[in-house]
Tab-separated table of N, CA, C and O in Angstrom:
chain	number	residue	atom	x	y	z
A	1	ASN	N	47.018	-54.841	-135.062
A	1	ASN	CA	46.694	-53.487	-134.647
A	1	ASN	C	45.200	-53.193	-134.735
A	1	ASN	O	44.824	-52.042	-134.764
A	2	ASP	N	44.395	-54.221	-134.796
A	2	ASP	CA	42.949	-54.024	-134.898
A	2	ASP	C	42.294	-54.397	-133.576
A	2	ASP	O	41.797	-55.499	-133.393
A	3	GLU	N	42.319	-53.451	-132.650
A	3	GLU	CA	41.788	-53.719	-131.310
A	3	GLU	C	40.304	-54.036	-131.334
A	3	GLU	O	39.814	-54.809	-130.513
A	4	LYS	N	39.560	-53.485	-132.278
A	4	LYS	CA	38.122	-53.752	-132.348
A	4	LYS	C	37.844	-55.197	-132.753
A	4	LYS	O	36.954	-55.839	-132.201
A	5	ALA	N	38.617	-55.721	-133.698
A	5	ALA	CA	38.443	-57.116	-134.109
A	5	ALA	C	38.794	-58.060	-132.962
A	5	ALA	O	38.096	-59.045	-132.727
A	6	ILE	N	39.867	-57.754	-132.253
A	6	ILE	CA	40.262	-58.588	-131.112
A	6	ILE	C	39.200	-58.495	-130.023
A	6	ILE	O	38.801	-59.515	-129.443
A	7	ALA	N	38.696	-57.305	-129.756
A	7	ALA	CA	37.685	-57.117	-128.712
A	7	ALA	C	36.399	-57.869	-129.030
A	7	ALA	O	35.715	-58.347	-128.117
A	8	ARG	N	36.062	-58.020	-130.306
A	8	ARG	CA	34.863	-58.784	-130.679
A	8	ARG	C	35.013	-60.257	-130.315
A	8	ARG	O	34.026	-60.982	-130.257
A	9	MET	N	36.228	-60.694	-130.084
A	9	MET	CA	36.479	-62.099	-129.732
A	9	MET	C	36.555	-62.330	-128.222
A	9	MET	O	36.820	-63.441	-127.776
A	10	VAL	N	36.311	-61.312	-127.417
A	10	VAL	CA	36.373	-61.442	-125.960
A	10	VAL	C	35.239	-62.346	-125.480
A	10	VAL	O	34.107	-62.260	-125.950
A	11	ALA	N	35.561	-63.223	-124.539
A	11	ALA	CA	34.592	-64.165	-123.986
A	11	ALA	C	33.440	-63.441	-123.301
A	11	ALA	O	33.582	-62.295	-122.859
A	12	ARG	N	32.333	-64.111	-123.204
A	12	ARG	CA	31.136	-63.543	-122.572
A	12	ARG	C	31.420	-63.061	-121.158
A	12	ARG	O	30.904	-62.039	-120.725
A	13	ASP	N	32.264	-63.780	-120.404
A	13	ASP	CA	32.608	-63.395	-119.030
A	13	ASP	C	33.779	-62.427	-118.962
A	13	ASP	O	34.265	-62.117	-117.883
A	14	GLY	N	34.254	-61.957	-120.112
A	14	GLY	CA	35.352	-61.013	-120.149
A	14	GLY	C	36.698	-61.680	-120.353
A	14	GLY	O	36.804	-62.904	-120.391
A	15	ALA	N	37.713	-60.872	-120.489
A	15	ALA	CA	39.082	-61.357	-120.690
A	15	ALA	C	40.024	-60.518	-119.843
A	15	ALA	O	39.802	-59.333	-119.630
A	16	SER	N	41.091	-61.156	-119.368
A	16	SER	CA	42.114	-60.407	-118.644
A	16	SER	C	43.262	-60.107	-119.601
A	16	SER	O	43.517	-60.864	-120.540
A	17	ILE	N	43.918	-58.984	-119.362
A	17	ILE	CA	45.081	-58.589	-120.148
A	17	ILE	C	46.210	-58.334	-119.161
A	17	ILE	O	46.057	-57.544	-118.231
A	18	GLU	N	47.324	-59.042	-119.362
A	18	GLU	CA	48.479	-58.921	-118.477
A	18	GLU	C	49.669	-58.376	-119.246
A	18	GLU	O	50.006	-58.871	-120.310
A	19	THR	N	50.293	-57.332	-118.677
A	19	THR	CA	51.515	-56.757	-119.238
A	19	THR	C	52.507	-56.576	-118.095
A	19	THR	O	52.203	-56.907	-116.949
A	20	ASP	N	53.660	-56.004	-118.406
A	20	ASP	CA	54.628	-55.695	-117.353
A	20	ASP	C	54.040	-54.744	-116.314
A	20	ASP	O	54.461	-54.728	-115.168
A	21	ALA	N	53.057	-53.949	-116.721
A	21	ALA	CA	52.446	-52.971	-115.816
A	21	ALA	C	51.454	-53.597	-114.847
A	21	ALA	O	51.039	-52.961	-113.886
A	22	GLY	N	51.054	-54.838	-115.096
A	22	GLY	CA	50.112	-55.505	-114.208
A	22	GLY	C	49.013	-56.222	-114.971
A	22	GLY	O	49.062	-56.361	-116.189
A	23	ARG	N	48.009	-56.663	-114.204
A	23	ARG	CA	46.900	-57.436	-114.770
A	23	ARG	C	45.613	-56.633	-114.651
A	23	ARG	O	45.307	-56.088	-113.591
A	24	LEU	N	44.852	-56.595	-115.744
A	24	LEU	CA	43.553	-55.939	-115.768
A	24	LEU	C	42.498	-56.972	-116.130
A	24	LEU	O	42.708	-57.794	-117.012
A	25	GLY	N	41.361	-56.897	-115.485
A	25	GLY	CA	40.272	-57.746	-115.920
A	25	GLY	C	39.722	-58.638	-114.839
A	25	GLY	O	40.228	-58.638	-113.720
A	26	PRO	N	38.662	-59.309	-115.198
A	26	PRO	CA	38.192	-59.468	-116.572
A	26	PRO	C	37.558	-58.190	-117.127
A	26	PRO	O	36.878	-57.468	-116.433
A	27	LEU	N	37.846	-57.960	-118.410
A	27	LEU	CA	37.376	-56.773	-119.112
A	27	LEU	C	36.349	-57.173	-120.169
A	27	LEU	O	36.510	-58.190	-120.837
A	28	GLY	N	35.342	-56.338	-120.334
A	28	GLY	CA	34.400	-56.520	-121.429
A	28	GLY	C	35.038	-56.055	-122.729
A	28	GLY	O	36.143	-55.503	-122.731
A	29	PRO	N	34.355	-56.241	-123.845
A	29	PRO	CA	34.925	-55.868	-125.144
A	29	PRO	C	35.367	-54.409	-125.246
A	29	PRO	O	36.449	-54.133	-125.766
A	30	ARG	N	34.570	-53.475	-124.768
A	30	ARG	CA	34.952	-52.055	-124.875
A	30	ARG	C	36.198	-51.734	-124.062
A	30	ARG	O	37.080	-51.016	-124.520
A	31	GLN	N	36.242	-52.254	-122.834
A	31	GLN	CA	37.407	-51.993	-121.988
A	31	GLN	C	38.655	-52.668	-122.560
A	31	GLN	O	39.738	-52.081	-122.542
A	32	ALA	N	38.506	-53.874	-123.078
A	32	ALA	CA	39.642	-54.573	-123.693
A	32	ALA	C	40.147	-53.794	-124.904
A	32	ALA	O	41.358	-53.638	-125.097
A	33	ALA	N	39.227	-53.280	-125.718
A	33	ALA	CA	39.623	-52.497	-126.890
A	33	ALA	C	40.404	-51.259	-126.471
A	33	ALA	O	41.404	-50.899	-127.106
A	34	ALA	N	39.981	-50.605	-125.392
A	34	ALA	CA	40.681	-49.402	-124.923
A	34	ALA	C	42.104	-49.731	-124.473
A	34	ALA	O	43.051	-49.008	-124.805
A	35	VAL	N	42.274	-50.824	-123.734
A	35	VAL	CA	43.607	-51.230	-123.278
A	35	VAL	C	44.483	-51.601	-124.471
A	35	VAL	O	45.648	-51.200	-124.557
A	36	LEU	N	43.924	-52.354	-125.415
A	36	LEU	CA	44.699	-52.751	-126.595
A	36	LEU	C	45.079	-51.542	-127.439
A	36	LEU	O	46.190	-51.476	-127.969
A	37	ARG	N	44.196	-50.565	-127.552
A	37	ARG	CA	44.515	-49.360	-128.325
A	37	ARG	C	45.715	-48.652	-127.726
A	37	ARG	O	46.605	-48.190	-128.440
A	38	ILE	N	45.777	-48.566	-126.408
A	38	ILE	CA	46.933	-47.945	-125.743
A	38	ILE	C	48.202	-48.724	-126.082
A	38	ILE	O	49.232	-48.129	-126.432
A	39	LEU	N	48.143	-50.053	-126.000
A	39	LEU	CA	49.313	-50.876	-126.333
A	39	LEU	C	49.744	-50.660	-127.782
A	39	LEU	O	50.927	-50.503	-128.074
A	40	PHE	N	48.772	-50.656	-128.695
A	40	PHE	CA	49.096	-50.488	-130.111
A	40	PHE	C	49.619	-49.088	-130.414
A	40	PHE	O	50.469	-48.912	-131.281
A	41	ASP	N	49.105	-48.078	-129.702
A	41	ASP	CA	49.583	-46.714	-129.914
A	41	ASP	C	51.018	-46.522	-129.433
A	41	ASP	O	51.741	-45.674	-129.959
A	42	GLU	N	51.426	-47.306	-128.433
A	42	GLU	CA	52.787	-47.201	-127.898
A	42	GLU	C	53.828	-47.843	-128.800
A	42	GLU	O	55.008	-47.554	-128.679
A	43	ARG	N	53.400	-48.741	-129.668
A	43	ARG	CA	54.341	-49.529	-130.465
A	43	ARG	C	53.903	-49.597	-131.924
A	43	ARG	O	52.725	-49.747	-132.199
A	44	ALA	N	54.857	-49.569	-132.813
A	44	ALA	CA	54.566	-49.752	-134.231
A	44	ALA	C	54.745	-51.228	-134.557
A	44	ALA	O	55.838	-51.774	-134.416
A	45	THR	N	53.687	-51.874	-134.967
A	45	THR	CA	53.742	-53.301	-135.280
A	45	THR	C	54.508	-53.527	-136.574
A	45	THR	O	54.220	-52.909	-137.594
A	46	GLN	N	55.477	-54.426	-136.518
A	46	GLN	CA	56.234	-54.822	-137.696
A	46	GLN	C	55.729	-56.151	-138.242
A	46	GLN	O	55.858	-56.427	-139.412
A	47	GLY	N	55.195	-56.982	-137.350
A	47	GLY	CA	54.676	-58.273	-137.787
A	47	GLY	C	54.189	-59.101	-136.613
A	47	GLY	O	54.562	-58.845	-135.458
A	48	VAL	N	53.354	-60.081	-136.918
A	48	VAL	CA	52.848	-61.031	-135.927
A	48	VAL	C	52.849	-62.403	-136.584
A	48	VAL	O	52.441	-62.550	-137.736
A	49	ARG	N	53.327	-63.387	-135.839
A	49	ARG	CA	53.269	-64.753	-136.351
A	49	ARG	C	52.880	-65.691	-135.213
A	49	ARG	O	53.175	-65.422	-134.046
A	50	THR	N	52.207	-66.763	-135.574
A	50	THR	CA	51.830	-67.773	-134.594
A	50	THR	C	53.018	-68.694	-134.389
A	50	THR	O	53.533	-69.269	-135.351
A	51	SER	N	53.460	-68.827	-133.162
A	51	SER	CA	54.559	-69.710	-132.823
A	51	SER	C	54.042	-71.130	-132.597
A	51	SER	O	54.625	-72.093	-133.061
A	52	GLN	N	52.940	-71.234	-131.866
A	52	GLN	CA	52.305	-72.529	-131.651
A	52	GLN	C	50.872	-72.322	-131.200
A	52	GLN	O	50.513	-71.257	-130.698
A	53	ALA	N	50.057	-73.341	-131.403
A	53	ALA	CA	48.662	-73.312	-130.967
A	53	ALA	C	48.260	-74.733	-130.612
A	53	ALA	O	48.723	-75.687	-131.238
A	54	GLN	N	47.421	-74.849	-129.589
A	54	GLN	CA	47.035	-76.177	-129.132
A	54	GLN	C	45.619	-76.129	-128.573
A	54	GLN	O	45.280	-75.251	-127.775
A	55	THR	N	44.795	-77.079	-128.995
A	55	THR	CA	43.464	-77.238	-128.434
A	55	THR	C	43.565	-78.244	-127.301
A	55	THR	O	44.230	-79.270	-127.424
A	56	VAL	N	42.907	-77.945	-126.190
A	56	VAL	CA	42.946	-78.789	-125.009
A	56	VAL	C	41.513	-79.233	-124.722
A	56	VAL	O	40.567	-78.517	-125.026
A	57	GLY	N	41.355	-80.383	-124.119
A	57	GLY	CA	40.021	-80.884	-123.795
A	57	GLY	C	39.372	-80.092	-122.694
A	57	GLY	O	39.795	-79.006	-122.318
A	58	GLY	N	38.322	-80.669	-122.140
A	58	GLY	CA	37.624	-80.046	-121.035
A	58	GLY	C	36.256	-79.557	-121.451
A	58	GLY	O	35.880	-79.595	-122.616
A	59	THR	N	35.504	-79.146	-120.464
A	59	THR	CA	34.182	-78.600	-120.704
A	59	THR	C	34.076	-77.283	-119.966
A	59	THR	O	34.117	-77.296	-118.742
A	60	PRO	N	34.012	-76.179	-120.627
A	60	PRO	CA	34.083	-76.031	-122.079
A	60	PRO	C	35.507	-76.261	-122.595
A	60	PRO	O	36.477	-76.165	-121.844
A	61	GLN	N	35.594	-76.544	-123.858
A	61	GLN	CA	36.889	-76.806	-124.488
A	61	GLN	C	37.732	-75.538	-124.493
A	61	GLN	O	37.219	-74.434	-124.680
A	62	LYS	N	39.050	-75.699	-124.270
A	62	LYS	CA	39.970	-74.552	-124.255
A	62	LYS	C	41.071	-74.738	-125.284
A	62	LYS	O	41.354	-75.854	-125.717
A	63	ALA	N	41.695	-73.617	-125.627
A	63	ALA	CA	42.832	-73.630	-126.546
A	63	ALA	C	43.811	-72.558	-126.106
A	63	ALA	O	43.446	-71.606	-125.408
A	64	TYR	N	45.047	-72.739	-126.513
A	64	TYR	CA	46.105	-71.788	-126.188
A	64	TYR	C	46.898	-71.500	-127.447
A	64	TYR	O	47.107	-72.380	-128.270
A	65	ALA	N	47.331	-70.267	-127.587
A	65	ALA	CA	48.176	-69.890	-128.723
A	65	ALA	C	49.322	-69.041	-128.209
A	65	ALA	O	49.176	-68.296	-127.237
A	66	GLU	N	50.462	-69.188	-128.865
A	66	GLU	CA	51.617	-68.359	-128.565
A	66	GLU	C	51.959	-67.607	-129.838
A	66	GLU	O	52.169	-68.209	-130.882
A	67	LEU	N	51.968	-66.291	-129.734
A	67	LEU	CA	52.264	-65.430	-130.871
A	67	LEU	C	53.568	-64.702	-130.619
A	67	LEU	O	53.919	-64.434	-129.469
A	68	VAL	N	54.255	-64.357	-131.679
A	68	VAL	CA	55.429	-63.494	-131.582
A	68	VAL	C	55.066	-62.191	-132.286
A	68	VAL	O	54.774	-62.170	-133.480
A	69	TRP	N	55.032	-61.121	-131.500
A	69	TRP	CA	54.660	-59.794	-131.986
A	69	TRP	C	55.943	-58.982	-132.084
A	69	TRP	O	56.583	-58.702	-131.083
A	70	THR	N	56.329	-58.621	-133.298
A	70	THR	CA	57.524	-57.810	-133.502
A	70	THR	C	57.084	-56.357	-133.638
A	70	THR	O	56.257	-56.018	-134.486
A	71	THR	N	57.628	-55.523	-132.742
A	71	THR	CA	57.266	-54.110	-132.697
A	71	THR	C	58.540	-53.274	-132.712
A	71	THR	O	59.646	-53.811	-132.606
A	72	MET	N	58.363	-51.995	-132.793
A	72	MET	CA	59.485	-51.084	-132.638
A	72	MET	C	59.442	-50.552	-131.216
A	72	MET	O	58.393	-50.137	-130.734
A	73	ALA	N	60.573	-50.567	-130.553
A	73	ALA	CA	60.646	-50.019	-129.199
A	73	ALA	C	60.267	-48.539	-129.257
A	73	ALA	O	60.613	-47.841	-130.221
A	74	PRO	N	59.530	-48.054	-128.245
A	74	PRO	CA	59.125	-46.648	-128.264
A	74	PRO	C	60.321	-45.708	-128.450
A	74	PRO	O	61.366	-45.889	-127.834
A	75	GLU	N	60.144	-44.750	-129.356
A	75	GLU	CA	61.126	-43.709	-129.639
A	75	GLU	C	62.465	-44.241	-130.144
A	75	GLU	O	63.502	-43.606	-129.965
A	76	THR	N	62.452	-45.441	-130.758
A	76	THR	CA	63.665	-45.989	-131.357
A	76	THR	C	63.320	-46.643	-132.693
A	76	THR	O	62.165	-46.728	-133.071
A	77	THR	N	64.346	-47.126	-133.363
A	77	THR	CA	64.145	-47.924	-134.569
A	77	THR	C	64.553	-49.370	-134.310
A	77	THR	O	64.766	-50.132	-135.236
A	78	GLU	N	64.659	-49.708	-133.043
A	78	GLU	CA	65.094	-51.042	-132.627
A	78	GLU	C	63.895	-51.996	-132.540
A	78	GLU	O	62.961	-51.751	-131.774
A	79	PRO	N	63.904	-53.100	-133.324
A	79	PRO	CA	62.798	-54.051	-133.219
A	79	PRO	C	62.831	-54.806	-131.883
A	79	PRO	O	63.900	-55.109	-131.354
A	80	VAL	N	61.644	-55.071	-131.360
A	80	VAL	CA	61.488	-55.803	-130.104
A	80	VAL	C	60.514	-56.943	-130.362
A	80	VAL	O	59.457	-56.733	-130.968
A	81	ARG	N	60.876	-58.126	-129.894
A	81	ARG	CA	59.977	-59.271	-130.021
A	81	ARG	C	59.269	-59.491	-128.697
A	81	ARG	O	59.912	-59.644	-127.663
A	82	VAL	N	57.952	-59.500	-128.736
A	82	VAL	CA	57.123	-59.704	-127.557
A	82	VAL	C	56.385	-61.031	-127.744
A	82	VAL	O	55.764	-61.250	-128.786
A	83	VAL	N	56.470	-61.906	-126.751
A	83	VAL	CA	55.721	-63.156	-126.788
A	83	VAL	C	54.346	-62.880	-126.196
A	83	VAL	O	54.229	-62.303	-125.116
A	84	VAL	N	53.319	-63.269	-126.926
A	84	VAL	CA	51.938	-63.049	-126.495
A	84	VAL	C	51.265	-64.409	-126.348
A	84	VAL	O	51.185	-65.166	-127.315
A	85	PHE	N	50.819	-64.713	-125.132
A	85	PHE	CA	50.056	-65.931	-124.893
A	85	PHE	C	48.577	-65.563	-124.912
A	85	PHE	O	48.163	-64.603	-124.270
A	86	VAL	N	47.795	-66.350	-125.633
A	86	VAL	CA	46.354	-66.116	-125.716
A	86	VAL	C	45.651	-67.396	-125.279
A	86	VAL	O	45.955	-68.480	-125.779
A	87	GLU	N	44.731	-67.248	-124.329
A	87	GLU	CA	43.909	-68.368	-123.875
A	87	GLU	C	42.508	-68.166	-124.445
A	87	GLU	O	41.969	-67.061	-124.391
A	88	LEU	N	41.944	-69.253	-124.988
A	88	LEU	CA	40.621	-69.168	-125.602
A	88	LEU	C	39.699	-70.243	-125.042
A	88	LEU	O	40.163	-71.283	-124.570
A	89	VAL	N	38.404	-69.991	-125.138
A	89	VAL	CA	37.397	-70.952	-124.717
A	89	VAL	C	36.386	-71.079	-125.851
A	89	VAL	O	36.074	-70.100	-126.536
A	90	PHE	N	35.873	-72.306	-126.054
A	90	PHE	CA	34.860	-72.552	-127.084
A	90	PHE	C	33.498	-72.368	-126.430
A	90	PHE	O	33.072	-73.179	-125.616
A	91	GLU	N	32.822	-71.255	-126.756
A	91	GLU	CA	31.581	-70.916	-126.073
A	91	GLU	C	30.364	-71.530	-126.761
A	91	GLU	O	30.459	-72.096	-127.848
A	92	GLN	N	29.231	-71.395	-126.121
A	92	GLN	CA	27.990	-71.998	-126.598
A	92	GLN	C	27.574	-71.496	-127.974
A	92	GLN	O	26.834	-72.183	-128.679
A	93	ASP	N	28.032	-70.314	-128.371
A	93	ASP	CA	27.697	-69.805	-129.706
A	93	ASP	C	28.553	-70.463	-130.791
A	93	ASP	O	28.499	-70.092	-131.946
A	94	ARG	N	29.340	-71.458	-130.365
A	94	ARG	CA	30.196	-72.258	-131.252
A	94	ARG	C	31.314	-71.432	-131.893
A	94	ARG	O	31.718	-71.661	-133.018
A	95	HIS	N	31.811	-70.457	-131.127
A	95	HIS	CA	32.944	-69.645	-131.554
A	95	HIS	C	34.012	-69.664	-130.463
A	95	HIS	O	33.694	-69.722	-129.276
A	96	TRP	N	35.268	-69.572	-130.895
A	96	TRP	CA	36.364	-69.440	-129.942
A	96	TRP	C	36.392	-68.001	-129.448
A	96	TRP	O	36.318	-67.071	-130.256
A	97	ARG	N	36.517	-67.827	-128.144
A	97	ARG	CA	36.533	-66.501	-127.536
A	97	ARG	C	37.758	-66.360	-126.627
A	97	ARG	O	38.171	-67.318	-125.963
A	98	ILE	N	38.307	-65.170	-126.557
A	98	ILE	CA	39.516	-64.900	-125.769
A	98	ILE	C	39.153	-64.714	-124.300
A	98	ILE	O	38.265	-63.943	-123.967
A	99	THR	N	39.890	-65.417	-123.425
A	99	THR	CA	39.714	-65.246	-121.979
A	99	THR	C	40.931	-64.581	-121.337
A	99	THR	O	40.825	-64.029	-120.252
A	100	LYS	N	42.084	-64.655	-122.011
A	100	LYS	CA	43.292	-64.050	-121.446
A	100	LYS	C	44.284	-63.716	-122.553
A	100	LYS	O	44.480	-64.487	-123.491
A	101	ILE	N	44.919	-62.541	-122.406
A	101	ILE	CA	46.040	-62.128	-123.242
A	101	ILE	C	47.157	-61.753	-122.302
A	101	ILE	O	46.974	-60.943	-121.398
A	102	ARG	N	48.315	-62.366	-122.506
A	102	ARG	CA	49.461	-62.106	-121.617
A	102	ARG	C	50.682	-61.775	-122.458
A	102	ARG	O	51.081	-62.561	-123.317
A	103	LEU	N	51.273	-60.609	-122.223
A	103	LEU	CA	52.447	-60.170	-122.972
A	103	LEU	C	53.690	-60.350	-122.127
A	103	LEU	O	53.748	-59.903	-120.976
A	104	LEU	N	54.709	-60.992	-122.704
A	104	LEU	CA	55.998	-61.186	-122.046
A	104	LEU	C	57.075	-60.557	-122.912
A	104	LEU	O	57.170	-60.836	-124.094
A	105	GLN	N	57.895	-59.714	-122.281
A	105	GLN	CA	58.976	-59.086	-123.040
A	105	GLN	C	60.314	-59.615	-122.630
A	105	GLN	O	60.567	-59.959	-121.551
């Protein structure tokens, strides 16, 4: 639920965010934070866990992670599991940066 921390990890060229509502981006850190804040405000986070992560070769080097985000469905007490795919790139500043966030329900 920390959209500012996630936004600080956005790649220099921006990141796209995909939900059932469509695809936005590439977005800069401020725009990504605004979209994530809306998502977080709609749902109460119960937990997040990494399902899998993999570093892939290439230039620049890329990595992928699959997260399971457990939230409460809006206006209910029913837990919902959302699969979140995150694509990352290893940038010249020697940090991993987010290039894509994709939510699947």
